[in-house]
Amino acid sequence: VFSAESEYNWNISYTNKAGLSNNGIAEETGSSIYKFTVDKSVPTGSIWIDTHTWDSLLSKLTFGIWKNSTITAEAKVEDTISPTYDVLYYKAEDMLNAEQLEAVYKAGKFTKEPITSGENEKLVVYARLTDYAGNTQYISTNGMVSDMTSSKIQLKYDQPNQNGFYNTDVTVNID
């Protein structure tokens, strides 16, 4: 049994007591019996947005990142044994757990392209990292807001007298 995580490259031969050696293996099962990899570890990675990085599936969101431009999130992945097979992305407005993300994945809603926000959007970016052994991990960003709408301030105030002056307190309301 080859149970340790590793890349295996091996061969077998046998010489009996009479000095006779085998001429190959009489029966083989499997397509690559002499060279294979055992990888039980999930790939690791992080999602990058400007100078912010996240490397786990967050269980609490704060929506602490505000940008006055669109936001693009891209994942970087590493795996120490088997190479990265796939990086898929999904964006939502709320926090999702691993079970919910797996259901979203099975529904075909993840995409291969990195996520770019709309001009005025509240979002959380999720990445599904998979290696060639089939190990999968989900990671996410914190909540972010892309707000490209200029602020509008309206002032409402009491009207002055016919000469443009006030002889009482002036109330100003800000909307």
Short mmCIF file of C-alpha atoms in Angstrom, two decimals:
data_model
loop_
_atom_site.label_atom_id
_atom_site.label_comp_id
_atom_site.label_asym_id
_atom_site.label_seq_id
_atom_site.Cartn_x
_atom_site.Cartn_y
_atom_site.Cartn_z
CA VAL A 1 0.00 0.00 0.00
CA PHE A 2 1.36 3.38 -1.04
CA SER A 3 -0.31 5.71 1.46
CA ALA A 4 2.14 8.59 1.97
CA GLU A 5 1.66 11.70 -0.10
CA SER A 6 4.34 11.59 -2.77
CA GLU A 7 5.15 11.06 -6.42
CA TYR A 8 6.02 7.39 -6.85
CA ASN A 9 8.23 6.01 -9.63
CA TRP A 10 9.08 2.37 -9.05
CA ASN A 11 9.65 -0.99 -10.68
CA ILE A 12 9.70 -4.62 -9.61
CA SER A 13 11.93 -7.57 -10.43
CA TYR A 14 12.49 -10.97 -8.91
CA THR A 15 15.27 -13.53 -9.03
CA ASN A 16 14.50 -16.97 -7.62
CA LYS A 17 16.93 -19.29 -5.81
CA ALA A 18 17.81 -20.95 -9.10
CA GLY A 19 19.00 -17.56 -10.43
CA LEU A 20 16.13 -17.07 -12.86
CA SER A 21 14.74 -13.54 -13.22
CA ASN A 22 11.28 -12.53 -14.26
CA ASN A 23 10.62 -11.33 -17.79
CA GLY A 24 8.20 -8.51 -16.97
CA ILE A 25 5.00 -8.71 -15.02
CA ALA A 26 2.53 -11.40 -16.01
CA GLU A 27 -0.56 -9.37 -15.12
CA GLU A 28 -0.97 -5.63 -14.53
CA THR A 29 -4.00 -3.64 -13.48
CA GLY A 30 -4.18 0.12 -13.86
CA SER A 31 -2.85 2.38 -16.57
CA SER A 32 0.20 3.80 -14.80
CA ILE A 33 1.15 1.27 -12.15
CA TYR A 34 4.86 2.22 -12.06
CA LYS A 35 4.51 5.99 -11.91
CA PHE A 36 1.75 7.66 -9.90
CA THR A 37 1.04 10.34 -7.31
CA VAL A 38 -0.76 10.15 -3.98
CA ASP A 39 -2.08 13.60 -3.02
CA LYS A 40 -4.56 13.93 -0.15
CA SER A 41 -4.00 17.65 0.59
CA VAL A 42 -6.20 20.48 -0.63
CA PRO A 43 -4.52 23.14 -2.76
CA THR A 44 -3.71 26.40 -1.03
CA GLY A 45 -4.24 29.81 -2.48
CA SER A 46 -5.27 33.38 -1.95
CA ILE A 47 -7.51 35.93 -3.60
CA TRP A 48 -5.86 39.26 -4.39
CA ILE A 49 -7.47 42.67 -4.77
CA ASP A 50 -4.92 45.47 -4.89
CA THR A 51 -3.01 45.12 -1.61
CA HIS A 52 -5.64 42.97 0.13
CA THR A 53 -5.35 39.17 0.27
CA TRP A 54 -7.50 36.39 1.72
CA ASP A 55 -6.54 32.72 2.01
CA SER A 56 -9.51 31.05 3.69
CA LEU A 57 -13.28 30.82 3.56
CA LEU A 58 -14.40 33.63 5.86
CA SER A 59 -17.14 32.99 8.40
CA LYS A 60 -17.82 36.68 9.10
CA LEU A 61 -18.06 39.62 6.69
CA THR A 62 -17.54 43.30 7.49
CA PHE A 63 -17.85 44.97 4.06
CA GLY A 64 -14.89 47.12 5.02
CA ILE A 65 -13.47 47.66 1.54
CA TRP A 66 -14.93 50.51 -0.51
CA LYS A 67 -13.63 51.49 -3.94
CA ASN A 68 -14.69 54.28 -6.26
CA SER A 69 -13.82 52.06 -9.22
CA THR A 70 -14.59 48.55 -10.36
CA ILE A 71 -12.96 45.76 -8.36
CA THR A 72 -11.15 42.80 -9.94
CA ALA A 73 -10.36 39.73 -7.86
CA GLU A 74 -8.00 36.97 -8.96
CA ALA A 75 -6.80 33.86 -7.13
CA LYS A 76 -3.25 32.56 -6.95
CA VAL A 77 -2.95 28.83 -6.21
CA GLU A 78 -0.21 26.48 -5.05
CA ASP A 79 -0.13 22.75 -4.54
CA THR A 80 2.93 20.94 -3.26
CA ILE A 81 2.23 17.57 -4.87
CA SER A 82 -0.12 17.55 -7.85
CA PRO A 83 -0.55 20.58 -10.11
CA THR A 84 -3.54 22.89 -10.05
CA TYR A 85 -6.36 21.60 -12.20
CA ASP A 86 -8.86 24.42 -12.00
CA VAL A 87 -9.62 27.79 -10.39
CA LEU A 88 -13.26 28.84 -10.60
CA TYR A 89 -14.93 32.03 -9.37
CA TYR A 90 -18.32 33.06 -8.06
CA LYS A 91 -19.61 36.34 -6.66
CA ALA A 92 -22.47 36.88 -4.26
CA GLU A 93 -23.79 39.67 -2.06
CA ASP A 94 -23.73 37.60 1.14
CA MET A 95 -21.65 35.07 3.04
CA LEU A 96 -21.87 31.45 1.88
CA ASN A 97 -20.49 28.35 3.60
CA ALA A 98 -18.75 25.40 1.92
CA GLU A 99 -21.95 23.37 1.55
CA GLN A 100 -23.78 26.28 -0.09
CA LEU A 101 -20.82 26.89 -2.41
CA GLU A 102 -20.74 23.21 -3.43
CA ALA A 103 -24.43 23.46 -4.36
CA VAL A 104 -23.71 26.60 -6.40
CA TYR A 105 -20.83 24.74 -8.12
CA LYS A 106 -23.03 21.73 -8.93
CA ALA A 107 -25.60 24.14 -10.39
CA GLY A 108 -22.90 25.34 -12.83
CA LYS A 109 -22.75 28.93 -11.61
CA PHE A 110 -18.96 29.24 -11.13
CA THR A 111 -16.90 30.75 -13.97
CA LYS A 112 -13.29 30.45 -15.09
CA GLU A 113 -12.79 34.20 -15.49
CA PRO A 114 -11.63 36.31 -12.53
CA ILE A 115 -14.44 38.41 -11.06
CA THR A 116 -14.80 42.10 -11.89
CA SER A 117 -17.47 44.07 -10.09
CA GLY A 118 -20.04 46.31 -11.69
CA GLU A 119 -19.89 50.08 -11.23
CA ASN A 120 -22.12 50.09 -8.16
CA GLU A 121 -22.09 46.69 -6.56
CA LYS A 122 -21.84 45.01 -3.15
CA LEU A 123 -20.00 41.70 -3.47
CA VAL A 124 -18.05 38.84 -1.95
CA VAL A 125 -15.77 36.85 -4.27
CA TYR A 126 -15.42 33.09 -3.82
CA ALA A 127 -12.81 30.86 -5.47
CA ARG A 128 -12.94 27.08 -5.86
CA LEU A 129 -9.42 25.63 -6.02
CA THR A 130 -9.01 22.07 -7.35
CA ASP A 131 -5.88 20.02 -7.99
CA TYR A 132 -5.44 17.08 -10.38
CA ALA A 133 -6.04 14.61 -7.52
CA GLY A 134 -9.53 16.07 -7.11
CA ASN A 135 -8.87 17.83 -3.80
CA THR A 136 -10.93 21.03 -3.51
CA GLN A 137 -10.89 24.07 -1.27
CA TYR A 138 -13.06 27.20 -1.17
CA ILE A 139 -11.68 30.61 -0.22
CA SER A 140 -13.36 34.02 -0.14
CA THR A 141 -12.78 37.73 0.14
CA ASN A 142 -14.27 39.99 2.74
CA GLY A 143 -17.27 42.03 1.68
CA MET A 144 -16.52 44.85 -0.75
CA VAL A 145 -18.44 47.73 -2.25
CA SER A 146 -17.79 49.33 -5.61
CA ASP A 147 -19.42 52.77 -5.40
CA MET A 148 -18.96 55.01 -8.43
CA THR A 149 -21.93 57.29 -7.81
CA SER A 150 -21.01 60.78 -6.68
CA SER A 151 -22.56 61.92 -3.44
CA LYS A 152 -25.38 64.41 -3.72
CA ILE A 153 -26.10 66.83 -0.91
CA GLN A 154 -29.28 68.86 -0.73
CA LEU A 155 -29.69 71.77 1.65
CA LYS A 156 -33.13 72.96 2.70
CA TYR A 157 -33.30 76.14 4.70
CA ASP A 158 -35.70 78.81 5.81
CA GLN A 159 -36.42 81.55 3.34
CA PRO A 160 -34.94 84.98 4.10
CA ASN A 161 -37.06 88.10 4.14
CA GLN A 162 -37.54 90.25 1.03
CA ASN A 163 -34.15 91.91 1.69
CA GLY A 164 -32.27 88.58 1.92
CA PHE A 165 -31.84 88.71 5.72
CA TYR A 166 -33.07 86.73 8.71
CA ASN A 167 -34.24 88.21 11.99
CA THR A 168 -34.71 84.77 13.65
CA ASP A 169 -32.79 81.51 13.96
CA VAL A 170 -32.20 79.79 10.59
CA THR A 171 -32.90 76.07 10.29
CA VAL A 172 -30.82 74.18 7.74
CA ASN A 173 -31.67 70.56 6.86
CA ILE A 174 -29.11 68.40 5.10
CA ASP A 175 -30.33 65.50 2.91
#
